[in-house]
Amino acid sequence: MREQIPQKIIHKYLRQKKHFPHVWCSGCGIGIVLGDIIRAINLLDIKKDDIAMVSGIGCSSRMPVYIDVNTLHTTHGRAITFATGIKLAKPNMKVIVITGDGDGTAIGGNHFIHAARRNIDLTVILINNNIYGMTGGQASPTTPVGDIATTAPYGVIERNFDICELAIAAGASFVARTTAFHTIEAKKIIAKAISKQGLALVEIITQCPVIYGRFNKKGSAVDMLKWQRDNTIPVESISKMPEEKKKGKIVRGILVNKDIPEYTKEYEKLIENVSKPQNYTKTHKKI
Amino acid sequence: MKKNDDKKAPQLLQGNEAIALAAIEAKIRFFAGYPITPSSEIAELMSRELPKYEGKFIQMEDELSSMGAIIGASIAGLKSMTATSGPGFSLMQENIGFACIAEVPCLIVNVMRGGPSTGLPTSPSQGDIMQARWGTHGDHSIIALYPDSVLESYELTIRAVNLSEKYRTPVILLLDEVIAHMRESVILPQKEELNIIERVKPDIPPEWYVHYKDSPDYITPVANFGEGYRFHITSLAHDKYGFPTRKIDEVKTMMDRLRNKIYDNLYDIIQIESYKMQDAEIAIFAAGVVARSAKEAVRIARKQGIKVGLIRPLTIWPFPDYDVQRMLEKCKDIIIAELNQGQLYHEIERVWSERTKSRLHKLQRYDGLILSSEQILSKIAEVK
């Protein structure tokens, strides 16, 4: 008699044929994030048909091909714009954008802030590995000052973006940060972000041991994961901590979670108003 | 502008307005754009009209994102369009390439203005003819239509949307600034006269679905996102399922498909107008607003007993090689009249061969004004 074959959650969501082994280097954190996203989707029990995953270009943006939902791999920096079109065309779909530090905040920076300003219901998972990995290790907007990259052989002199601060300033309704190390926390945060009505940004700090880590002597993947553990502090405990312990540490957790009008819902209200003749005369201005 | 229920009643419309009205009739239900002269009226009208049809309008942060948004909406099942002019059209090239490789139907209206760069924002020019063909990088095929009147702007907008849905390709509608802003009295076709092509949806189980299915005429059912068929779309070279590939046979199949779906269907895509060409010894080749001046010049010259005719492409890309070849074989002198430094001339020169024996004459203007019928007449007198 055949024994029951154990099934992992990820097996329900991955496309098994043809696509493995994946493109990511050994020790890379992006696969961990894919696992987090799958577990979050499973936790929320959303139908696969109702999810669109949209990405740009880069290491992180290769993720959609592996997951069995409606998947779209677009041009560099533009994932949010394609996602905006999908969301407006099918407002009931859960649209998840996968982007990276270069894709999302350099070439796609303008789309990023305007999506936050509009507060359109997208879940933006920004995987921050502090480098352009796929093109071989050039400096990104989040490569720390002084660190080495192939286009910064004498060390980066540009100041970095704080991605969460950027999203908060631009008006996003949900902003959170976590790391590849904190995988349980990441699952919970991603689930909350997907459930949030409005633009939800989740920055996930991940290790790139093969390129960024090697250039900057950060050690192995395990060392870099330990760094994430030791150099981040949860936002909940920040008020109880003495100043010297907070110094130089990165804050994790849900930084902003507010209820503000969401774009697709506002547009549906607009359609409803325009369709009523009595309202129509009010809203209609002759140009 | 208001919708006229009175059948056959003429309306006074701008080219830009006619395009917006036609788009609504063609069931365009998504518009994303960014303001730019001389195309802004299209966006303004769509922002006013679309919500009445439960359609969506969004003003994006730039033309890069406008193009991205219309592709996204098209993938999710809405017929989509944008409208722009030269500088914006340059920014859209990136994602026009995406729509080509991923085979996403969409309409891009480019109301041409003087270039390069900011150039002459409010003046006519035909300087984007080559950009419409080769603006995005890499080998690709494209369909571009080119009306010469307000009524034809309406008709070709509907045709453009139909061709984009049928062949799963971006279609560009090139428009002269003069046509965009000129008002003409037009009687729009009645709804029942219009042939609107809808996207054919698959009726097979999802596991049987192939997104880029082989078919002799390249017309296959297409699934939209969120309707039970889960598939992958990528900007990378891909196999017939849409998954990235570097296998040489799969890449070649994809590249051949992108070309052949257009070039095997030329009979369906190409439209030209042939005016008084039966006995013509001199032919004028002109498109858009220049063809209007040329038509007037032909009428006047005919009264003077000069055997002159006009060939006007309504489909500018793919280029009507066959019709041009016939013109070159038939007429001894060809005047290529255009508002640029020879973009159409180069194409005619490509089709020309020793065998055709005809002589090619340039008539070009690129100072922000259109060619008048007098200028074309004096050119006719010069070559006669």
XYZ file of C-alpha atoms in Angstrom:
671
model
C 0.000 0.000 0.000
C 1.223 3.473 -0.868
C 2.064 5.637 2.072
C 0.765 9.158 2.354
C 3.298 11.455 0.693
C 3.894 14.541 2.831
C 3.221 17.797 1.006
C 4.776 21.130 1.837
C 2.835 24.350 1.439
C 5.182 25.619 -1.274
C 4.393 22.618 -3.480
C 0.830 23.858 -3.844
C 2.062 27.110 -5.354
C 5.235 26.421 -7.342
C 5.290 25.631 -11.048
C 7.070 22.319 -10.994
C 7.839 21.786 -14.669
C 10.892 23.137 -16.421
C 11.651 26.068 -14.137
C 14.076 24.549 -11.653
C 16.876 24.924 -10.751
C 16.147 28.610 -10.274
C 18.444 31.449 -11.364
C 19.452 32.633 -7.906
C 22.987 32.051 -6.535
C 23.542 29.752 -3.593
C 22.994 31.612 -0.347
C 20.763 34.227 -1.953
C 17.881 35.535 0.162
C 15.310 35.952 -2.608
C 14.190 32.321 -2.458
C 13.491 32.760 1.260
C 11.268 35.724 0.398
C 9.434 33.649 -2.236
C 8.760 31.087 0.499
C 7.501 33.859 2.813
C 5.138 35.153 0.133
C 3.775 31.666 -0.591
C 3.164 31.007 3.103
C 1.424 34.397 3.409
C -0.849 33.612 0.439
C -1.594 30.202 1.937
C -2.363 31.807 5.302
C -4.880 34.150 3.649
C -6.251 31.301 1.509
C -6.590 33.417 -1.635
C -7.422 31.633 -4.887
C -4.446 31.415 -7.225
C -6.608 32.691 -10.097
C -7.233 35.910 -8.176
C -3.564 36.794 -7.690
C -1.372 38.642 -10.175
C 2.341 38.824 -9.522
C 4.135 41.540 -11.485
C 7.870 42.216 -11.516
C 10.422 44.421 -13.231
C 13.991 43.465 -14.086
C 16.723 42.147 -11.816
C 17.425 39.192 -9.531
C 14.289 39.675 -7.435
C 12.130 40.242 -10.513
C 12.808 36.706 -11.747
C 10.521 35.441 -8.994
C 7.109 35.344 -10.748
C 8.089 32.610 -13.217
C 8.297 30.081 -10.369
C 4.878 30.673 -8.830
C 1.626 29.349 -10.238
C -0.493 32.531 -10.300
C -1.107 35.078 -13.078
C 2.486 36.204 -13.598
C 3.963 39.123 -15.511
C 7.659 39.912 -15.887
C 7.929 43.445 -17.299
C 10.552 46.051 -18.164
C 13.126 47.591 -15.826
C 11.505 49.741 -13.177
C 8.013 49.623 -14.661
C 6.354 46.787 -12.719
C 4.196 49.195 -10.691
C 2.828 50.803 -13.876
C 1.730 47.462 -15.382
C 0.301 46.492 -11.995
C -1.678 49.754 -11.934
C -3.308 48.804 -15.242
C -4.142 45.280 -14.040
C -5.601 46.549 -10.764
C -7.819 49.103 -12.516
C -8.994 46.546 -15.078
C -9.669 43.845 -12.466
C -10.143 45.574 -9.086
C -10.936 42.294 -7.333
C -7.552 40.785 -8.076
C -4.762 40.869 -5.489
C -1.858 42.447 -7.322
C 1.592 41.816 -5.843
C 4.592 43.690 -7.215
C 8.035 42.149 -6.793
C 10.871 44.621 -7.154
C 14.356 45.323 -5.909
C 16.346 48.289 -4.631
C 17.578 49.283 -8.104
C 14.411 48.387 -10.008
C 12.099 49.965 -7.463
C 13.906 53.091 -6.280
C 16.338 54.037 -9.077
C 14.848 53.473 -12.528
C 11.366 52.935 -11.083
C 11.564 55.573 -8.334
C 9.067 57.917 -9.932
C 6.429 55.201 -10.344
C 7.080 54.084 -6.762
C 6.346 57.483 -5.206
C 3.343 58.165 -7.427
C 1.750 54.786 -6.673
C 2.195 55.641 -2.979
C 0.699 59.112 -3.519
C -2.309 57.635 -5.368
C -2.588 54.947 -2.696
C -3.623 52.343 -5.254
C -4.233 48.870 -3.822
C -0.964 47.115 -4.681
C 1.313 45.081 -2.461
C 4.874 46.088 -3.252
C 7.473 43.631 -1.966
C 10.814 45.391 -2.355
C 13.735 43.040 -1.894
C 16.718 45.146 -0.844
C 20.085 43.428 -1.322
C 22.055 46.683 -1.575
C 23.432 45.965 -5.055
C 22.635 45.367 -8.729
C 23.211 41.614 -8.652
C 22.079 40.459 -12.075
C 24.347 42.870 -13.936
C 27.346 41.940 -11.805
C 27.471 44.198 -8.762
C 27.042 47.868 -9.591
C 26.132 50.399 -6.892
C 22.425 50.849 -6.166
C 20.590 53.651 -4.324
C 20.875 51.530 -1.174
C 24.543 50.493 -1.361
C 25.862 51.907 1.943
C 28.265 54.878 1.790
C 31.847 53.636 1.661
C 30.968 50.150 0.386
C 32.516 48.724 -2.752
C 30.663 48.009 -5.998
C 31.935 47.453 -9.532
C 30.945 51.008 -10.417
C 32.189 52.311 -7.083
C 35.667 50.740 -6.830
C 36.767 53.466 -4.370
C 33.605 53.194 -2.290
C 30.170 54.727 -2.682
C 30.053 58.482 -1.954
C 26.336 58.970 -2.695
C 23.900 59.043 0.200
C 21.362 56.178 0.358
C 17.629 56.065 0.168
C 15.729 54.988 3.234
C 13.058 53.149 1.228
C 10.461 53.050 3.995
C 10.881 56.770 4.750
C 10.434 57.428 1.023
C 7.166 55.464 0.915
C 5.905 57.130 4.108
C 6.685 60.605 2.772
C 4.929 59.790 -0.509
C 1.774 58.777 1.365
C 1.571 54.961 1.313
C -1.071 53.540 3.640
C 1.035 50.595 4.843
C 4.820 50.565 5.233
C 6.832 47.768 6.818
C 10.371 46.450 6.920
C 11.678 43.018 7.720
C 14.587 40.770 6.740
C 15.240 37.400 5.169
C 16.308 36.164 8.614
C 12.963 37.013 10.241
C 10.961 34.668 8.064
C 8.008 34.120 10.451
C 7.682 37.873 10.923
C 7.966 38.366 7.143
C 5.116 35.932 6.489
C 2.848 37.785 8.902
C 3.777 41.216 7.568
C 3.276 40.146 3.940
C -0.118 38.696 4.787
C -1.113 41.988 6.423
C 0.216 43.921 3.435
C -1.798 41.824 0.963
C -4.940 42.268 3.079
C -4.423 46.038 3.313
C -6.582 48.157 1.051
C -4.158 50.690 -0.384
C -0.520 50.793 -1.344
C 1.396 48.474 0.960
C 5.174 48.520 0.845
C 7.219 45.782 2.458
C 10.984 46.258 2.308
C 12.792 42.994 2.920
C 16.500 43.236 3.614
C 18.205 40.225 2.056
C 21.727 38.952 1.741
C 23.687 38.820 -1.490
C 26.707 36.812 -0.341
C 28.077 36.097 -3.810
C 28.397 39.675 -5.029
C 27.726 42.398 -2.443
C 28.917 40.239 0.432
C 32.071 39.092 -1.325
C 33.058 42.613 -2.440
C 32.579 43.971 1.049
C 33.881 41.053 3.111
C 30.558 40.381 4.790
C 31.230 36.692 5.158
C 29.009 33.770 4.224
C 25.259 33.763 3.716
C 24.924 32.561 7.310
C 27.099 35.436 8.553
C 24.955 37.909 6.620
C 21.748 36.402 8.031
C 23.230 36.725 11.540
C 24.034 40.355 10.739
C 20.359 40.889 9.930
C 19.447 39.345 13.283
C 21.955 41.421 15.266
C 21.546 44.777 13.538
C 17.792 45.198 13.406
C 15.410 46.054 16.228
C 11.634 45.561 16.304
C 9.615 48.774 16.170
C 7.560 47.661 19.202
C 10.528 47.646 21.555
C 12.072 50.877 20.318
C 10.520 53.074 23.038
C 11.815 50.851 25.842
C 15.374 50.733 24.521
C 18.185 52.947 25.745
C 19.625 55.309 23.072
C 23.030 53.625 22.855
C 21.433 50.280 21.959
C 19.431 51.845 19.107
C 22.436 53.528 17.521
C 23.168 52.288 13.993
C 20.342 49.725 14.132
C 17.682 49.258 11.478
C 14.066 49.360 12.662
C 11.859 46.389 11.653
C 8.139 45.824 11.743
C 5.042 47.718 10.631
C 6.028 51.374 10.539
C 2.804 52.804 9.117
C -0.691 51.322 8.899
C -3.361 53.923 8.253
C -6.755 53.987 6.591
C -6.886 56.520 3.772
C -8.915 56.602 0.521
C -7.790 53.983 -1.996
C -7.599 54.850 -5.704
C -9.604 52.033 -7.357
C -12.381 52.373 -4.768
C -12.459 56.144 -5.316
C -12.664 55.562 -9.054
C -15.589 53.183 -8.599
C -17.354 55.898 -6.607
C -16.651 58.316 -9.442
C -18.218 55.909 -11.967
C -21.262 55.544 -9.758
C -21.630 59.317 -9.441
C -21.261 59.915 -13.158
C -23.848 57.242 -13.986
C -26.527 59.057 -11.975
C -27.930 61.913 -14.065
C -28.566 64.148 -11.056
C -24.955 63.774 -9.930
C -23.684 63.903 -13.448
C -24.718 67.526 -13.914
C -22.867 68.403 -10.733
C -19.638 66.662 -11.606
C -19.700 67.485 -15.268
C -17.977 70.733 -16.086
C -18.111 71.893 -19.638
C -14.561 72.454 -20.810
C -19.305 68.089 -28.501
C -22.299 65.985 -27.627
C -23.530 62.660 -28.817
C -25.962 63.141 -31.591
C -28.873 60.735 -31.664
C -30.267 62.263 -34.828
C -29.286 59.862 -37.599
C -27.129 61.298 -40.357
C -26.916 64.693 -38.669
C -23.550 66.295 -39.337
C -21.350 67.225 -36.382
C -18.499 69.689 -36.174
C -15.565 67.705 -34.786
C -11.803 67.968 -34.308
C -9.577 65.062 -35.286
C -8.705 64.536 -31.620
C -12.387 64.475 -30.667
C -13.204 62.025 -33.440
C -10.493 59.680 -32.143
C -11.890 59.755 -28.607
C -15.442 59.106 -29.856
C -14.270 56.276 -32.089
C -12.297 54.735 -29.234
C -15.421 54.600 -27.091
C -17.346 52.987 -29.983
C -14.534 50.466 -30.502
C -15.025 49.461 -26.824
C -11.803 50.993 -25.537
C -12.387 50.921 -21.790
C -9.004 51.982 -20.444
C -6.942 55.069 -21.117
C -3.684 56.043 -19.433
C -1.866 59.147 -20.564
C 0.201 62.187 -19.791
C -0.588 65.711 -21.007
C 1.196 66.810 -24.164
C 0.408 69.229 -26.974
C -1.086 68.614 -29.536
C -2.786 65.436 -28.292
C -4.175 66.506 -24.890
C -7.782 66.831 -26.070
C -7.936 63.059 -26.510
C -7.001 62.494 -22.850
C -9.383 65.226 -21.698
C -12.301 63.727 -23.580
C -11.521 60.198 -22.454
C -11.393 61.362 -18.816
C -14.893 62.749 -19.291
C -16.424 59.945 -21.363
C -14.904 56.696 -20.020
C -16.537 56.700 -16.561
C -19.943 56.912 -18.293
C -19.194 53.525 -19.871
C -17.698 52.087 -16.659
C -14.294 52.516 -18.261
C -11.213 53.755 -16.446
C -9.065 56.794 -17.127
C -5.826 57.475 -15.312
C -3.397 60.345 -15.711
C -0.021 58.771 -15.085
C 3.230 60.387 -13.932
C 4.823 60.142 -17.392
C 4.588 58.360 -20.744
C 6.737 55.420 -19.611
C 4.108 54.555 -17.033
C 1.169 55.360 -19.344
C 2.383 52.709 -21.749
C 2.943 50.240 -18.888
C -0.545 50.836 -17.510
C -2.337 50.297 -20.818
C -0.441 47.034 -21.353
C -1.354 45.893 -17.829
C -5.022 46.727 -18.392
C -5.021 44.980 -21.765
C -3.509 41.845 -20.230
C -6.293 41.952 -17.646
C -8.916 42.126 -20.393
C -9.750 45.754 -21.192
C -9.210 47.252 -24.631
C -6.692 49.985 -23.906
C -5.132 53.053 -25.453
C -2.960 56.091 -24.904
C -2.352 59.284 -26.859
C 0.779 61.381 -27.060
C 3.105 63.402 -29.264
C 6.820 63.208 -30.249
C 8.601 63.618 -26.877
C 6.087 61.338 -25.157
C 6.205 58.871 -28.031
C 9.981 58.633 -27.483
C 9.390 57.655 -23.851
C 6.775 55.079 -24.832
C 9.147 53.198 -27.115
C 10.462 51.054 -24.244
C 7.125 49.478 -23.469
C 5.923 49.465 -27.084
C 8.698 46.893 -27.458
C 7.164 44.982 -24.561
C 3.750 45.006 -26.237
C 5.428 43.690 -29.417
C 7.296 40.789 -27.819
C 4.523 39.864 -25.381
C 1.863 40.339 -28.105
C -0.417 42.638 -26.139
C -3.115 44.493 -28.097
C -3.182 48.250 -27.507
C -3.583 51.512 -29.401
C -1.055 54.337 -29.332
C -2.119 57.625 -30.932
C 0.824 59.841 -31.871
C -0.176 63.334 -32.936
C 3.032 64.389 -34.632
C 4.655 67.757 -33.928
C 7.931 69.300 -35.069
C 11.056 67.667 -33.659
C 13.686 66.658 -32.688
C 13.311 67.077 -28.924
C 10.784 69.708 -27.851
C 10.982 71.099 -31.399
C 7.813 72.852 -32.525
C 5.086 71.808 -30.055
C 2.179 73.394 -31.928
C 3.286 72.922 -35.551
C 2.657 70.091 -37.978
C 5.382 67.675 -39.018
C 5.621 64.164 -40.401
C 8.886 63.535 -38.632
C 7.835 60.426 -36.656
C 7.148 58.101 -39.585
C 10.381 56.183 -39.037
C 10.064 56.340 -35.254
C 6.694 54.620 -35.558
C 8.427 51.810 -37.456
C 11.769 51.519 -35.704
C 11.394 53.486 -32.477
C 11.773 50.565 -30.104
C 14.937 48.486 -30.142
C 15.288 45.079 -31.731
C 13.665 43.385 -34.706
C 9.926 43.758 -34.582
C 6.929 44.371 -36.777
C 4.367 47.068 -36.233
C 1.123 48.320 -37.717
C 0.707 52.088 -38.187
C -2.303 53.798 -39.738
C -2.419 57.347 -41.069
C -5.701 59.227 -41.673
C -6.095 62.415 -43.731
C -9.367 63.793 -42.377
C -11.487 64.017 -39.255
C -13.894 61.355 -40.503
C -11.021 59.065 -41.454
C -9.479 59.620 -37.984
C -12.701 58.136 -36.623
C -12.720 55.218 -39.049
C -9.042 54.366 -38.692
C -9.205 54.508 -34.887
C -11.813 51.731 -34.993
C -9.760 49.843 -37.564
C -6.620 50.271 -35.453
C -8.322 48.804 -32.382
C -9.665 45.914 -34.489
C -6.260 45.131 -35.997
C -4.567 45.251 -32.596
C -7.055 42.769 -31.142
C -6.941 40.507 -34.181
C -3.157 40.341 -34.505
C -2.321 40.847 -30.800
C -0.017 43.730 -31.478
C 0.373 47.387 -30.592
C -1.054 49.566 -33.367
C 0.055 53.149 -33.847
C -2.270 55.796 -35.209
C -0.178 58.599 -36.680
C -1.944 61.895 -36.928
C -0.917 65.267 -38.306
C -1.241 68.170 -35.896
C -3.419 69.916 -38.494
C -5.931 67.042 -38.605
C -5.903 66.773 -34.806
C -6.954 70.380 -34.319
C -8.889 71.051 -37.514
C -12.674 71.044 -37.258
C -14.672 69.436 -40.040
C -18.326 68.726 -40.475
C -18.688 64.955 -40.374
C -21.482 62.416 -40.419
C -20.264 59.608 -38.190
C -21.097 56.028 -39.150
C -24.060 54.507 -37.339
C -23.349 51.846 -34.718
C -24.803 49.088 -36.890
C -22.431 50.015 -39.705
C -19.409 49.434 -37.494
C -17.589 46.149 -37.321
C -16.034 45.858 -33.869
C -13.702 42.904 -33.308
C -13.739 41.414 -29.818
C -10.969 39.347 -28.285
C -11.703 35.635 -28.708
C -11.520 33.869 -25.357
C -10.407 30.264 -25.007
C -13.024 27.609 -24.297
C -10.635 24.827 -23.356
C -9.519 23.637 -19.898
C -6.723 25.796 -18.433
C -4.192 22.957 -18.573
C -4.638 22.764 -22.345
C -4.115 26.470 -22.841
C -1.096 27.690 -24.825
C -0.691 31.477 -24.754
C 1.231 31.724 -28.044
C -0.380 28.867 -29.909
C 0.729 28.073 -33.440
C -1.898 28.697 -36.044
C -1.551 29.314 -39.784
C -3.156 32.751 -39.616
C -1.768 33.580 -36.135
C -5.276 34.268 -34.865
C -5.837 32.255 -31.682
C -7.998 32.685 -28.580
C -6.345 34.720 -25.818
C -6.908 34.371 -22.089
C -6.901 37.393 -19.809
C -5.435 37.584 -16.322
C -7.760 36.624 -13.521
C -10.087 34.388 -15.510
C -8.839 30.951 -14.546
C -6.013 30.535 -17.042
C -2.803 31.040 -15.123
C 0.108 31.720 -17.424
C 3.327 33.703 -17.617
C 4.061 36.773 -19.715
C 7.624 38.033 -19.956
C 9.673 40.683 -21.718
C 12.321 37.983 -22.301
C 12.390 35.765 -25.376
C 9.895 33.021 -24.608
C 8.489 29.675 -25.723
C 4.888 29.164 -26.796
C 3.725 28.937 -23.175
C 5.263 32.331 -22.401
C 8.147 31.011 -20.310
C 11.653 32.431 -20.884
C 13.863 30.470 -23.231
C 17.283 30.658 -24.842
C 16.827 27.533 -26.968
C 17.674 28.607 -30.489
C 14.726 26.872 -32.150
C 12.243 28.367 -29.690
C 13.724 31.859 -30.021
C 13.626 31.657 -33.816
C 10.031 30.426 -33.732
C 9.080 33.401 -31.597
C 10.907 35.918 -33.792
C 9.402 34.458 -36.971
C 5.971 34.571 -35.429
C 6.317 38.284 -34.553
C 7.196 39.083 -38.162
C 4.966 36.655 -40.003
C 1.763 37.457 -38.161
C 1.999 40.901 -39.790
C 3.698 40.117 -43.111
C 1.584 37.039 -43.905
C -1.535 39.178 -43.525
C -0.608 42.191 -45.645
C -3.744 41.781 -47.755
C -5.821 42.363 -44.634
C -3.710 45.125 -43.108
C -2.686 47.360 -46.002
C -5.038 50.038 -47.289
C -4.144 52.687 -49.857
C -6.078 55.322 -51.736
C -5.407 55.582 -55.450
C -6.671 58.852 -56.934
C -6.818 59.447 -60.731
C -4.041 56.929 -61.298
C -5.577 55.062 -64.298
C -3.755 57.090 -66.951
C -1.308 59.002 -64.735
C 2.200 59.713 -65.995
C 3.164 61.642 -62.903
C 2.310 60.251 -59.470
C 2.382 62.038 -56.150
C 3.042 59.908 -53.092
C 1.841 61.624 -49.950
C 0.205 60.783 -46.621
C -2.012 62.587 -44.129
C -2.524 66.305 -44.508
C -0.061 66.571 -47.429
C -2.260 64.231 -49.443
C -5.108 66.736 -49.090
C -3.007 69.480 -50.705
C -1.830 66.952 -53.264
C -5.396 65.965 -54.159
C -6.257 69.610 -54.766
C -3.119 69.990 -56.894
C -4.083 66.891 -58.921
C -7.551 68.336 -59.591
C -6.101 71.654 -60.797
C -3.366 70.012 -62.889
C -5.903 67.671 -64.515
C -7.865 70.749 -65.650
C -4.654 71.923 -67.296
C -4.414 68.584 -69.082
C -1.534 67.169 -67.026
C -1.877 63.429 -66.402
C -1.134 63.292 -62.677
C -2.450 61.058 -59.922
C -2.043 60.430 -56.196
C -1.162 57.410 -54.117
C -1.967 57.820 -50.432
C -1.157 55.126 -47.873
C -3.756 54.712 -45.132
C -1.562 51.954 -43.725
C 1.929 53.366 -43.499
C 3.445 50.347 -41.710
C 3.824 47.700 -42.999
C 4.794 49.765 -46.015
C 2.649 49.175 -49.123
C 5.587 47.866 -51.194
C 3.413 46.171 -53.801
C 1.361 49.271 -54.572
C 4.449 51.451 -54.657
C 6.116 49.032 -57.069
C 3.125 49.203 -59.414
C 3.223 52.994 -59.223
C 6.955 52.995 -60.022
C 6.429 50.721 -63.023
C 3.508 52.721 -64.336
C 4.558 56.364 -63.961
C 7.657 58.082 -65.305
C 7.861 60.689 -62.541
C 7.132 60.248 -58.866
C 6.898 63.212 -56.497
C 7.307 62.238 -52.874
C 5.765 65.076 -50.882
C 6.240 65.061 -47.125
C 6.727 67.230 -44.042
C 10.168 65.898 -43.145
C 13.623 65.442 -44.620
C 12.838 62.345 -46.657
C 11.489 59.524 -44.464
C 8.951 58.397 -47.086
C 11.447 59.123 -49.877
C 13.868 56.565 -48.408
C 11.171 53.897 -48.393
C 10.218 54.575 -52.016
C 13.915 54.511 -52.927
C 14.144 51.086 -51.259
C 11.358 49.729 -53.467
C 12.731 51.475 -56.598
C 14.931 49.474 -58.972
C 16.639 50.044 -62.366
C 13.838 48.045 -63.938
C 11.132 50.522 -62.936
C 12.818 53.350 -64.919
C 10.867 56.015 -63.044
C 12.470 59.167 -61.690
C 12.014 60.139 -58.040
C 11.538 63.773 -57.023
C 11.695 65.168 -53.505
C 9.261 67.739 -52.228
C 9.974 68.375 -48.585
C 9.039 70.928 -46.015
C 10.176 70.884 -42.402
C 9.799 74.475 -41.172
C 6.517 74.052 -39.262
C 4.103 74.778 -42.105
C 2.298 72.358 -44.410
C 2.881 71.949 -48.141
C 0.307 73.935 -50.105
C -1.350 72.794 -53.313
C 0.487 75.668 -55.088
C 3.840 74.269 -54.013
C 2.852 70.834 -55.239
C 1.559 72.303 -58.518
C 4.809 74.129 -59.178
C 6.685 70.891 -58.486
C 4.436 69.131 -61.037
C 5.226 71.873 -63.553
C 8.938 71.459 -62.805
C 9.087 67.681 -63.446
C 6.620 67.629 -66.396
